[in-house]
Coordinates of C-alpha atoms in Angstrom, one line a residue:
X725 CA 0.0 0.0 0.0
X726 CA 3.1 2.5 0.6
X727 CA 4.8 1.5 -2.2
X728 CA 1.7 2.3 -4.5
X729 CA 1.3 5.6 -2.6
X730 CA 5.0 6.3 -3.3
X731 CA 4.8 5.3 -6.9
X732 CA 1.5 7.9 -7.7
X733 CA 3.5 10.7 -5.2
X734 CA 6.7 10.0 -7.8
X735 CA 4.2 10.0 -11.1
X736 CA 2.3 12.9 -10.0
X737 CA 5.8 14.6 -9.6
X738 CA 6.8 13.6 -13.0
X739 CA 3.8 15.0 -14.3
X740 CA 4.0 17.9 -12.8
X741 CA 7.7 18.2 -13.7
X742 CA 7.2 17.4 -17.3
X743 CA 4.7 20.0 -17.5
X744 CA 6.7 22.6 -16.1
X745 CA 9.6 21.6 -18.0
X746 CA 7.3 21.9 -21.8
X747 CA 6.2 25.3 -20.3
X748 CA 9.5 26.4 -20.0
X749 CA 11.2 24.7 -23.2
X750 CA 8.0 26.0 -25.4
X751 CA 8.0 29.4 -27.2
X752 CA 6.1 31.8 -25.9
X753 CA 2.7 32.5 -27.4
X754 CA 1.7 36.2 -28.0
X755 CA -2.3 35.4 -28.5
X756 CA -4.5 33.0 -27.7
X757 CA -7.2 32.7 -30.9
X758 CA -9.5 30.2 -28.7
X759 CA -9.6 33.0 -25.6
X760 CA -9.6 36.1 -28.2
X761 CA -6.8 38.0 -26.2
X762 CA -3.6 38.6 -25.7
X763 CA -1.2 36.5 -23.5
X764 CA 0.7 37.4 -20.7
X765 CA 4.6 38.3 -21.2
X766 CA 7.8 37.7 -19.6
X767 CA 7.9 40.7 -16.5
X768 CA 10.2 42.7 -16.4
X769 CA 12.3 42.9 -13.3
X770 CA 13.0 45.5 -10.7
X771 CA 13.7 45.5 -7.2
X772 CA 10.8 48.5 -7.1
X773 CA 8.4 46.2 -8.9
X774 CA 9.1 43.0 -6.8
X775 CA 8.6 45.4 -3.2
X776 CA 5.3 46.7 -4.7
X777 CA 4.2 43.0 -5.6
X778 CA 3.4 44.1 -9.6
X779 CA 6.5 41.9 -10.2
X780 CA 5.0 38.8 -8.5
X781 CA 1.3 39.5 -10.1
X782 CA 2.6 39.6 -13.7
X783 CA 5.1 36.5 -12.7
X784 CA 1.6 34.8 -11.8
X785 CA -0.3 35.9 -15.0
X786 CA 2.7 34.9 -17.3
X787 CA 2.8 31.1 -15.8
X788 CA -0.7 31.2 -16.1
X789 CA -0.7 31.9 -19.5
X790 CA 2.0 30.2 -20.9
X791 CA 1.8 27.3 -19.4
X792 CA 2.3 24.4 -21.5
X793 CA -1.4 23.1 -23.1
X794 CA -3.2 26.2 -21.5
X795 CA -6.3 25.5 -23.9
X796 CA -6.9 21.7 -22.9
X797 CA -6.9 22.6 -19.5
X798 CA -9.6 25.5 -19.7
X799 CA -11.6 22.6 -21.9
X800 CA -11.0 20.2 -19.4
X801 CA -11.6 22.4 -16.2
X802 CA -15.4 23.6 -17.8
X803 CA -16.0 20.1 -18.8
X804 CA -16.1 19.1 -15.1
X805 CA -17.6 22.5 -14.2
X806 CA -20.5 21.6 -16.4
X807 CA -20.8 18.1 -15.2
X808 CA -21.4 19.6 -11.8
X809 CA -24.0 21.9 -13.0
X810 CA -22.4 24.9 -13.1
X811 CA -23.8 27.5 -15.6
X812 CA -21.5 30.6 -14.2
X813 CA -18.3 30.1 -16.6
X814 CA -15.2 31.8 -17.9
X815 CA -17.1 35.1 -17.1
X816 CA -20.4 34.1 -18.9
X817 CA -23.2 32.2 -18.6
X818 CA -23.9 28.4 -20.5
X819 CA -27.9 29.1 -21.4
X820 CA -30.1 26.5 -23.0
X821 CA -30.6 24.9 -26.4
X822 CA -26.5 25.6 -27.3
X823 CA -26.9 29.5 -26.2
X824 CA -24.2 31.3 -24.0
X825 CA -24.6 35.3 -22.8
X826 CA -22.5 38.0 -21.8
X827 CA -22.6 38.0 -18.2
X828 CA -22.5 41.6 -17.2
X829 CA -24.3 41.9 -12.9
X830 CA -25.4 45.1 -11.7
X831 CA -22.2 45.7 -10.1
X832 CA -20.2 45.9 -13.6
X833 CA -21.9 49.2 -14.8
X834 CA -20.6 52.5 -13.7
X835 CA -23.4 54.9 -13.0
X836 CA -21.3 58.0 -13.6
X837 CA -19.9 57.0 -16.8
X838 CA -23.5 55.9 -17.9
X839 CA -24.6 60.1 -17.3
X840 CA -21.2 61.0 -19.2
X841 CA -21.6 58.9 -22.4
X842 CA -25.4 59.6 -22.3
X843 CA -24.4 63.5 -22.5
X844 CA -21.7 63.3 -24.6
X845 CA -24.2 61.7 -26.9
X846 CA -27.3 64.1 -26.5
X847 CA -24.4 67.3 -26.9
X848 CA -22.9 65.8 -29.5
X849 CA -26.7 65.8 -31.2
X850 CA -26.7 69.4 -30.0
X851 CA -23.7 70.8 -31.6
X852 CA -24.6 69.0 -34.9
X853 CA -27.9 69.9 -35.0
X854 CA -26.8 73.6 -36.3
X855 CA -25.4 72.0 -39.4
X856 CA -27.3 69.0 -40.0
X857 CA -31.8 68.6 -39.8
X858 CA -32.4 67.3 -36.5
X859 CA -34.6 64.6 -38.4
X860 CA -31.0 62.9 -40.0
X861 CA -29.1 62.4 -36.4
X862 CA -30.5 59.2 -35.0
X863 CA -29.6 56.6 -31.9
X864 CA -29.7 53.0 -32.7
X865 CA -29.1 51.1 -29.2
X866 CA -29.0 47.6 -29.4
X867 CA -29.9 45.3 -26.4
X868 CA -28.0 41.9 -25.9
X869 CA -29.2 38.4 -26.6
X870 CA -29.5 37.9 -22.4
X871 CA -32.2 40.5 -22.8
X872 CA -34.2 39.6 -25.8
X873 CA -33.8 35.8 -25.5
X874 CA -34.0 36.0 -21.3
X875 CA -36.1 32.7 -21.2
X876 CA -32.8 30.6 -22.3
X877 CA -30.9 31.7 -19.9
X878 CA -29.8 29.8 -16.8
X879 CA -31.7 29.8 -13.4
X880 CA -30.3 32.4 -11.0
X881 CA -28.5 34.3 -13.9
X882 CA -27.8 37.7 -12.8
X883 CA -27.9 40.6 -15.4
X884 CA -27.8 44.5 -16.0
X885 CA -31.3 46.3 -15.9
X886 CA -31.2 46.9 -19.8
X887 CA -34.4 47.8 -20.1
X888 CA -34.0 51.2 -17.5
X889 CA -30.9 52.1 -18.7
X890 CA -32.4 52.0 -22.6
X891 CA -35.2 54.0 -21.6
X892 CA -32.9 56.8 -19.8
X893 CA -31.2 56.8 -22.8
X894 CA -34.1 57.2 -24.9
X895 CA -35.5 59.7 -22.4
X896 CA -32.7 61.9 -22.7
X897 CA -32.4 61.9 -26.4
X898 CA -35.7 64.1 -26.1
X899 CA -36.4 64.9 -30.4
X900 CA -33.5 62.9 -31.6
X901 CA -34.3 60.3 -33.4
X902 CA -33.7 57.3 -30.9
X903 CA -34.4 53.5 -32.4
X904 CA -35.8 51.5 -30.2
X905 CA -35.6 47.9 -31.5
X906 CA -36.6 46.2 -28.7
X907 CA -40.0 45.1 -29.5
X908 CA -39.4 44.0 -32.7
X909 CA -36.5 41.6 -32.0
X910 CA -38.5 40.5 -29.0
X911 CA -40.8 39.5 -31.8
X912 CA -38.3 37.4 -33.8
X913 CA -37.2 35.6 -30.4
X914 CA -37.8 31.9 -31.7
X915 CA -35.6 33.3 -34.9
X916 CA -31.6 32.8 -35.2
X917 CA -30.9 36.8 -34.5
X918 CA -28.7 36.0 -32.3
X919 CA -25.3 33.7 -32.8
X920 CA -25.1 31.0 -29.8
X921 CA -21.4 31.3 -29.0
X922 CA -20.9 35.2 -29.7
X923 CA -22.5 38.3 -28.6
X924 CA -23.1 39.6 -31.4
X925 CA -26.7 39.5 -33.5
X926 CA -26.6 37.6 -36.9
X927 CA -27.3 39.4 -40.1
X928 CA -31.5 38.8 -39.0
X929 CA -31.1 40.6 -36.6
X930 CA -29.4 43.2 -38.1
X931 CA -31.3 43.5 -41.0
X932 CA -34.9 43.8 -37.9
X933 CA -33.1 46.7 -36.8
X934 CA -32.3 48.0 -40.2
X935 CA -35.6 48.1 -41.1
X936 CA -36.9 49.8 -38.5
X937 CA -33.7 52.4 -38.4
X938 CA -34.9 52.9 -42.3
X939 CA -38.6 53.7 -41.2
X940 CA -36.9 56.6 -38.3
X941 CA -35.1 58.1 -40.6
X942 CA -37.4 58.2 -43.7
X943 CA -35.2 56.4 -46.1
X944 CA -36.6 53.6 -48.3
X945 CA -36.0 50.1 -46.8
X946 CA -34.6 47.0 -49.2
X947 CA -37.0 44.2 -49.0
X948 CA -36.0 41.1 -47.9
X949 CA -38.0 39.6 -50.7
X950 CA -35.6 41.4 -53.1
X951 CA -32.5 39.6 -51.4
X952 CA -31.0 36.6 -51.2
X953 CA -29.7 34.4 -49.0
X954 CA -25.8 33.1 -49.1
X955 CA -24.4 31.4 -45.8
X956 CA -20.1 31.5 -46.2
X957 CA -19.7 29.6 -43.2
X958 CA -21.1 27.1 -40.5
X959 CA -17.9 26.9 -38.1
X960 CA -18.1 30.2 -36.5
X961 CA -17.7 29.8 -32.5
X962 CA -17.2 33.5 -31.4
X963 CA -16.6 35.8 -27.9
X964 CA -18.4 33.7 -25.4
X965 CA -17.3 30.2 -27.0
X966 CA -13.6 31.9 -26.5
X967 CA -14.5 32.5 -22.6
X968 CA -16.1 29.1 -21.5
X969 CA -14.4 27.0 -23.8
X970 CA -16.8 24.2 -24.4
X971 CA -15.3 21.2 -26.3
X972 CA -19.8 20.7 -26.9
X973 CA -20.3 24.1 -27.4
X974 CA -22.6 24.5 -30.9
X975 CA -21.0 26.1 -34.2
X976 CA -23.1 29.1 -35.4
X977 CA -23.5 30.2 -39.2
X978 CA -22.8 33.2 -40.8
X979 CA -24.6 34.3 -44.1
X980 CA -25.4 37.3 -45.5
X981 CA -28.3 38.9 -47.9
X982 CA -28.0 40.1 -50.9
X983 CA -28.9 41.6 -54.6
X984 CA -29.9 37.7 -56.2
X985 CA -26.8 35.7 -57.9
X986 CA -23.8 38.3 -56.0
X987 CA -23.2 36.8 -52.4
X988 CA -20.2 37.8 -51.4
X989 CA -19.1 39.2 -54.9
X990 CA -21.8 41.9 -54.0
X991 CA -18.5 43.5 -52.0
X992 CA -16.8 44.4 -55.9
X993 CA -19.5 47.0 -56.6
X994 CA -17.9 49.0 -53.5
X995 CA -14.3 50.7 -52.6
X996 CA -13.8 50.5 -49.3
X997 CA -10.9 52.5 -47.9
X998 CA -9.1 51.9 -44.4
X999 CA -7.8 55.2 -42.9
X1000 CA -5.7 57.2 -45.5
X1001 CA -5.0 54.5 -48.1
X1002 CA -5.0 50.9 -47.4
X1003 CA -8.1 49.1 -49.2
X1004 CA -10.5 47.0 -47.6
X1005 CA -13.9 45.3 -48.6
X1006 CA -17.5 45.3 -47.2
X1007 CA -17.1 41.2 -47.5
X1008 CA -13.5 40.2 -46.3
X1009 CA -13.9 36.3 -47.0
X1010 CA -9.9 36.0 -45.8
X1011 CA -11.6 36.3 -42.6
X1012 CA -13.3 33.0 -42.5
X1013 CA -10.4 30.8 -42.6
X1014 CA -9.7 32.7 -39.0
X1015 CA -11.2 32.5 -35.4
X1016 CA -12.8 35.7 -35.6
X1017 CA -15.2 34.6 -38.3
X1018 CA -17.7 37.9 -37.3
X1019 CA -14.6 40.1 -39.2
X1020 CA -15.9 38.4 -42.4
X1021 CA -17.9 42.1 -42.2
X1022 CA -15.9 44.7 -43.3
X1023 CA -12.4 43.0 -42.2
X1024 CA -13.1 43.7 -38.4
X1025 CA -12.8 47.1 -36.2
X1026 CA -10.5 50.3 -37.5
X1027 CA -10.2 53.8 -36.4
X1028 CA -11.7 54.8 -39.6
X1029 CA -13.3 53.6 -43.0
X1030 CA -15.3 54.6 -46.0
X1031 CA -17.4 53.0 -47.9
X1032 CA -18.0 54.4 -51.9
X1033 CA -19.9 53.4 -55.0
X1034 CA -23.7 52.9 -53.4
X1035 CA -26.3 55.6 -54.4
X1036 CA -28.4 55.3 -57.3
X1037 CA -29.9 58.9 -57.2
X1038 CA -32.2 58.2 -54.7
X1039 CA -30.3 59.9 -51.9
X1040 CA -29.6 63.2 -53.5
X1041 CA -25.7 62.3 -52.8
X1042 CA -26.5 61.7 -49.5
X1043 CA -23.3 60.8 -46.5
X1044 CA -23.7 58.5 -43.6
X1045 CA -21.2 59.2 -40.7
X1046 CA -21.8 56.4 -38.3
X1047 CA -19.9 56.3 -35.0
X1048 CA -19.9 52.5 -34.0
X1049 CA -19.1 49.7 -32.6
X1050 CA -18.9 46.2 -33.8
X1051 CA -22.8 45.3 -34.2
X1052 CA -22.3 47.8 -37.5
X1053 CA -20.3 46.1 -39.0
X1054 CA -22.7 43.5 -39.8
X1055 CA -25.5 46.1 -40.6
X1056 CA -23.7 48.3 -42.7
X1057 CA -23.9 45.8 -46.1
X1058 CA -27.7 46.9 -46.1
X1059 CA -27.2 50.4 -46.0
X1060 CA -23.8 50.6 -48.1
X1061 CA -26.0 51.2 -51.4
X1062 CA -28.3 53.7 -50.2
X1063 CA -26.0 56.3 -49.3
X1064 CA -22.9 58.2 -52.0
X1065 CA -20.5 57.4 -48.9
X1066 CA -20.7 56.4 -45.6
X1067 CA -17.6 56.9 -43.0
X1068 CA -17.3 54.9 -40.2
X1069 CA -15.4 56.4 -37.0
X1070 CA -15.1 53.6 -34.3
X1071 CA -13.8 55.7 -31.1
X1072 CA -11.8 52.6 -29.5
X1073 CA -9.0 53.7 -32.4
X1074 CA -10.3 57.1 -33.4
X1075 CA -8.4 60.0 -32.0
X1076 CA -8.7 62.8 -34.5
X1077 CA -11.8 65.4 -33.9
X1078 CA -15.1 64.0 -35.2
X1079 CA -16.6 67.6 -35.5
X1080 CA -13.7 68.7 -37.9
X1081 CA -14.6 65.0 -39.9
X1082 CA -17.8 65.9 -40.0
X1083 CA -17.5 69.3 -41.5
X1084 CA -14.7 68.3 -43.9
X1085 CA -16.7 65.2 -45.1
X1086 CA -19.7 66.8 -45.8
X1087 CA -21.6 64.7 -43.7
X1088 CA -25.2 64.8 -44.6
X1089 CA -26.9 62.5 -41.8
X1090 CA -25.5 60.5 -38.5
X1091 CA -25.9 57.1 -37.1
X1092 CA -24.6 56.5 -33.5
X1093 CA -25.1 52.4 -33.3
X1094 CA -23.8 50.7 -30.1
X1095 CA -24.7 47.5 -28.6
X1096 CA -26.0 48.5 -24.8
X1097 CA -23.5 47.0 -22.8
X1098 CA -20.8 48.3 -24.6
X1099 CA -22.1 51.8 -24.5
X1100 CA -22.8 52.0 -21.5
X1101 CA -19.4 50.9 -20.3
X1102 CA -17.4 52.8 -23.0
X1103 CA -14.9 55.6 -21.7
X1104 CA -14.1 57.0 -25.3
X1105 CA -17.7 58.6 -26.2
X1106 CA -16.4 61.6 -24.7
X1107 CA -14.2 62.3 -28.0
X1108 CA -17.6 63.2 -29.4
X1109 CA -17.0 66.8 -27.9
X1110 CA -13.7 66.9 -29.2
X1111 CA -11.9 67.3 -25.7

């Protein structure tokens, strides 16, 4: 009986050394695709850093990190989480039928920085509204799936009041246009608007709020009737697959709608231009072949991009500024012919003055389109004043 005790002490040892040993021997990995972030480096040391502890905290965060089969272990560790009924994982929560959700508690939101990106917002409005008809600045505030699909989610789940913090924003909007979507993606709940593994809505649920934004704005809507349907990939597992890593979790599809017989070649008619000079496209189908599968849409997030080649007269030359986050990016493609341009400031990378854009653009009409959770927690909307 001691001998077997000693043998599994001496294997568990070996183990233990072995892993240790391929963490060490192993090159360093900068990102981690599954987890969506980057990974912890080598500290540096200092005798300053190791008496205030920072040296000890990144020492902890860069064996975490790098240590040798990191991803197995996060798949193995929720597997047994799972197993014991857990639903509180990674930072999110494991819903039903294949469905995971941003778990963002009360606690998370910052009041004060709700009333400051809610002002910035509304002055913003203000300041434009002296050089653009009130009637072409509108709001689009998009709730999360853990609002509109709430019945899937777990028992005892714990989220943000969405639905009072929508309605101060709307409030305080006063004759803005504010789009409230709400009730119509509450009506499409049994529909796929919203990907299972990612936070994101699909492009249903982008093209629900599109029509409706349409309708605010007095613009002429695209029927669906007049698209068509292409789906360019069914192995997307996005954000929330990357925090709970779930060896079961589901794969969601991606497709998007278009003018009959174009698909993805529907991207040619445009020129799409990345900052200054570097080309883009509306489709980027390089994209797929990556984890972030949702990028597919306009090649993922930049400081600034423009979008050229829509308008067919209808718009009298018409141009879109929309300041954004990443649930554009995937309602954009219905808009991109209906306007001669439309720029796209995304204030996470944008640090020039969006008033001076604005005025040197020629700017005709604004869209401000954030997902809730994201605007409220923002700290960048206060470039909208230009300070």
């Amino acid at each position: 009986m001691k001998k077997s005790r000693i043998a599994i002490m001496l294997l568990f040892a070996a183990f233990l050394a072995a892993i240790s040993g391929g963490s060490l021997v192993q090159k360093d990995r900068e990102f981690s695709p599954n987890e969506n972030r980057y990974l912890e480096g080598v500290p540096k040391f200092s005798w300053e850093r190791v008496m205030s502890g920072e040296f000890q905290e990144k020492l902890e965060k860069y064996l975490r990190d790098q240590i040798l089969g990191r991803d197995a272990w996060i798949t193995a560790k929720t597997a047994v989480q799972k197993t014991m009924g857990k639903t509180d994982i990674g930072g999110a929560y494991v819903g039903k039928d294949g469905y995971d959700f941003e778990k963002i508690t009360p606690e998370d939101v910052d009041e004060e920085q709700v009333k400051r990106n809610i002002v910035a917002v509304h002055d913003f409005f203000e300041e434009t509204s002296a050089v653009i008809a009130p009637e072409r600045l509108s709001f689009l505030l998009v709730p999360t799936s853990g609002l509109i699909l709430e019945e899937k989610l777990p028992k005892n789940a714990r989220l943000f009041d969405q639905n009072a913090y929508i309605d101060e924003v709307q409030a305080a909007m006063g004759d803005y246009s504010f789009v409230d979507v709400r009730k119509e993606l509450a009506a499409a709940k049994d529909e796929y608007i919203y990907y299972r593994t990612d936070h994101h809505w699909t492009t249903d649920g982008a093209y629900i709020a599109y029509e409706k934004w349409c309708k605010s704005v007095g613009i002429s809507c695209v029927g669906q009737t007049d698209l068509e349907k292409t789906t360019v990939t069914e192995e997307f597992r996005g954000t929330l697959y990357s925090k709970i890593l779930d060896a079961d979790s589901a794969y969601d599809s991606i497709w998007i709608w278009t003018p009959a017989g174009l698909g993805a070649a529907y991207s040619d008619r445009f020129t799409v231009t990345v900052g200054k000079d570097k080309q883009g496209q509306l489709f980027d189908e390089s994209k797929l072949g990556e984890k972030d599968k949702y990028a597919f849409f306009l090649g993922g997030n930049y400081s600034q991009l423009v979008i050229s080649g829509g308008d067919s007269g209808e718009s009298g030359g018409r141009r879109l500024l929309v300041v954004k986050d990443s649930f554009a990016n995937s309602f954009i493609p219905f808009v991109a012919g209906q306007f001669e341009e439309i720029h796209m400031i995304d204030l996470r990378y944008y640090k020039g003055d969006v008033r001076e854009y604005l005025s040197e653009s020629g700017i005709t009409d604004v869209l401000v389109l954030y997902n809730i959770s994201n605007f409220i927690s923002d700290q960048n909307l206060y470039r909208l004043a230009g300070d």
